Amino acid sequence: MATTSQAVADAWRTIATVATLPWWTVAALSAAAEAYESQARDWSLRTPRPAPTPYPRAQPQPAPDDDPPAPLVPQPTNGVAHRAAQDDPVFWPNT
């Protein structure tokens, strides 16, 4: 908030430098810049508060009577691929 207030004050001061503005507009812009500079000082003196932490979300828990999922194991098929891969330990790691 302090940086935003200072940026607004700087913008008002920049606008006030336009040479063709009437004196009363320059006075109003200068007053606005002073107000935003004061606000920036006030905000910079405040102690920063840590950001609030969101509440942790509850993780779904399996019911006590649920069985754990069965591991994925290749299912044997009838055919040449099955007979060729029967003795392959990479193809059948759980056997």
mmCIF file of C-alpha atoms in Angstrom:
data_model
loop_
_atom_site.group_PDB
_atom_site.id
_atom_site.type_symbol
_atom_site.label_atom_id
_atom_site.label_comp_id
_atom_site.label_asym_id
_atom_site.label_seq_id
_atom_site.Cartn_x
_atom_site.Cartn_y
_atom_site.Cartn_z
ATOM 1 C CA MET A 1 0.000 0.000 0.000
ATOM 2 C CA ALA A 2 2.909 2.347 0.737
ATOM 3 C CA THR A 3 4.400 1.908 -2.721
ATOM 4 C CA THR A 4 1.045 2.418 -4.397
ATOM 5 C CA SER A 5 0.394 5.598 -2.412
ATOM 6 C CA GLN A 6 3.833 6.935 -3.303
ATOM 7 C CA ALA A 7 3.251 6.120 -6.978
ATOM 8 C CA VAL A 8 -0.035 8.067 -6.933
ATOM 9 C CA ALA A 9 1.711 11.004 -5.256
ATOM 10 C CA ASP A 10 4.413 10.927 -7.940
ATOM 11 C CA ALA A 11 1.736 10.894 -10.639
ATOM 12 C CA TRP A 12 0.002 13.935 -9.116
ATOM 13 C CA ARG A 13 3.343 15.777 -8.963
ATOM 14 C CA THR A 14 4.080 14.916 -12.595
ATOM 15 C CA ILE A 15 0.674 16.188 -13.712
ATOM 16 C CA ALA A 16 1.217 19.407 -11.727
ATOM 17 C CA THR A 17 4.314 20.205 -13.836
ATOM 18 C CA VAL A 18 2.207 20.914 -16.939
ATOM 19 C CA ALA A 19 2.835 24.593 -17.690
ATOM 20 C CA THR A 20 -0.598 25.451 -19.072
ATOM 21 C CA LEU A 21 -2.604 24.463 -15.990
ATOM 22 C CA PRO A 22 -4.346 27.208 -13.986
ATOM 23 C CA TRP A 23 -2.808 28.001 -10.598
ATOM 24 C CA TRP A 24 -5.726 26.521 -8.666
ATOM 25 C CA THR A 25 -5.349 23.161 -10.460
ATOM 26 C CA VAL A 26 -1.641 23.088 -9.628
ATOM 27 C CA ALA A 27 -2.497 23.845 -5.992
ATOM 28 C CA ALA A 28 -5.091 21.048 -5.888
ATOM 29 C CA LEU A 29 -2.675 18.558 -7.471
ATOM 30 C CA SER A 30 0.069 19.535 -5.020
ATOM 31 C CA ALA A 31 -2.315 19.095 -2.079
ATOM 32 C CA ALA A 32 -3.353 15.688 -3.377
ATOM 33 C CA ALA A 33 0.295 14.681 -3.789
ATOM 34 C CA GLU A 34 1.034 15.741 -0.206
ATOM 35 C CA ALA A 35 -1.905 13.696 1.076
ATOM 36 C CA TYR A 36 -0.747 10.579 -0.761
ATOM 37 C CA GLU A 37 2.836 11.093 0.414
ATOM 38 C CA SER A 38 1.562 11.302 3.991
ATOM 39 C CA GLN A 39 -0.454 8.133 3.456
ATOM 40 C CA ALA A 40 2.626 6.394 2.016
ATOM 41 C CA ARG A 41 4.645 7.356 5.108
ATOM 42 C CA ASP A 42 1.908 6.050 7.404
ATOM 43 C CA TRP A 43 1.708 2.747 5.593
ATOM 44 C CA SER A 44 5.490 2.320 5.532
ATOM 45 C CA LEU A 45 5.630 2.703 9.343
ATOM 46 C CA ARG A 46 3.085 -0.028 9.989
ATOM 47 C CA THR A 47 4.482 -3.394 10.916
ATOM 48 C CA PRO A 48 3.852 -5.920 8.200
ATOM 49 C CA ARG A 49 1.592 -8.759 9.181
ATOM 50 C CA PRO A 50 2.256 -12.241 7.901
ATOM 51 C CA ALA A 51 -0.164 -13.450 5.301
ATOM 52 C CA PRO A 52 -2.901 -15.640 6.736
ATOM 53 C CA THR A 53 -2.373 -19.316 6.121
ATOM 54 C CA PRO A 54 -5.256 -21.154 4.540
ATOM 55 C CA TYR A 55 -6.864 -23.918 6.513
ATOM 56 C CA PRO A 56 -5.480 -27.324 5.527
ATOM 57 C CA ARG A 57 -7.875 -29.321 3.460
ATOM 58 C CA ALA A 58 -9.007 -32.629 4.837
ATOM 59 C CA GLN A 59 -7.672 -35.558 2.878
ATOM 60 C CA PRO A 60 -10.167 -38.311 2.112
ATOM 61 C CA GLN A 61 -9.516 -41.389 4.210
ATOM 62 C CA PRO A 62 -10.544 -44.884 3.111
ATOM 63 C CA ALA A 63 -13.223 -46.537 5.159
ATOM 64 C CA PRO A 64 -11.859 -49.205 7.534
ATOM 65 C CA ASP A 65 -13.622 -52.018 5.686
ATOM 66 C CA ASP A 66 -12.220 -51.027 2.265
ATOM 67 C CA ASP A 67 -9.617 -53.358 0.832
ATOM 68 C CA PRO A 68 -6.503 -51.755 -0.634
ATOM 69 C CA PRO A 69 -6.444 -51.713 -4.428
ATOM 70 C CA ALA A 70 -4.902 -54.755 -6.051
ATOM 71 C CA PRO A 71 -1.496 -54.190 -7.671
ATOM 72 C CA LEU A 72 -1.448 -53.985 -11.427
ATOM 73 C CA VAL A 73 -0.062 -57.214 -12.842
ATOM 74 C CA PRO A 74 -0.115 -58.140 -16.521
ATOM 75 C CA GLN A 75 -2.829 -60.676 -17.184
ATOM 76 C CA PRO A 76 -1.848 -63.770 -19.156
ATOM 77 C CA THR A 77 -3.382 -64.180 -22.574
ATOM 78 C CA ASN A 78 -3.867 -67.200 -24.766
ATOM 79 C CA GLY A 79 -1.473 -67.082 -27.636
ATOM 80 C CA VAL A 80 2.101 -66.824 -28.747
ATOM 81 C CA ALA A 81 2.856 -63.633 -26.756
ATOM 82 C CA HIS A 82 1.938 -65.398 -23.529
ATOM 83 C CA ARG A 83 4.053 -68.457 -24.237
ATOM 84 C CA ALA A 84 7.020 -66.327 -25.367
ATOM 85 C CA ALA A 85 6.881 -64.084 -22.297
ATOM 86 C CA GLN A 86 6.249 -66.824 -19.696
ATOM 87 C CA ASP A 87 9.870 -67.036 -18.604
ATOM 88 C CA ASP A 88 10.663 -63.328 -19.014
ATOM 89 C CA PRO A 89 11.292 -61.779 -15.524
ATOM 90 C CA VAL A 90 10.892 -58.227 -16.881
ATOM 91 C CA PHE A 91 7.441 -59.023 -18.297
ATOM 92 C CA TRP A 92 6.341 -60.930 -15.174
ATOM 93 C CA PRO A 93 8.054 -59.086 -12.299
ATOM 94 C CA ASN A 94 5.669 -60.309 -9.560
ATOM 95 C CA THR A 95 5.920 -64.023 -10.277
#
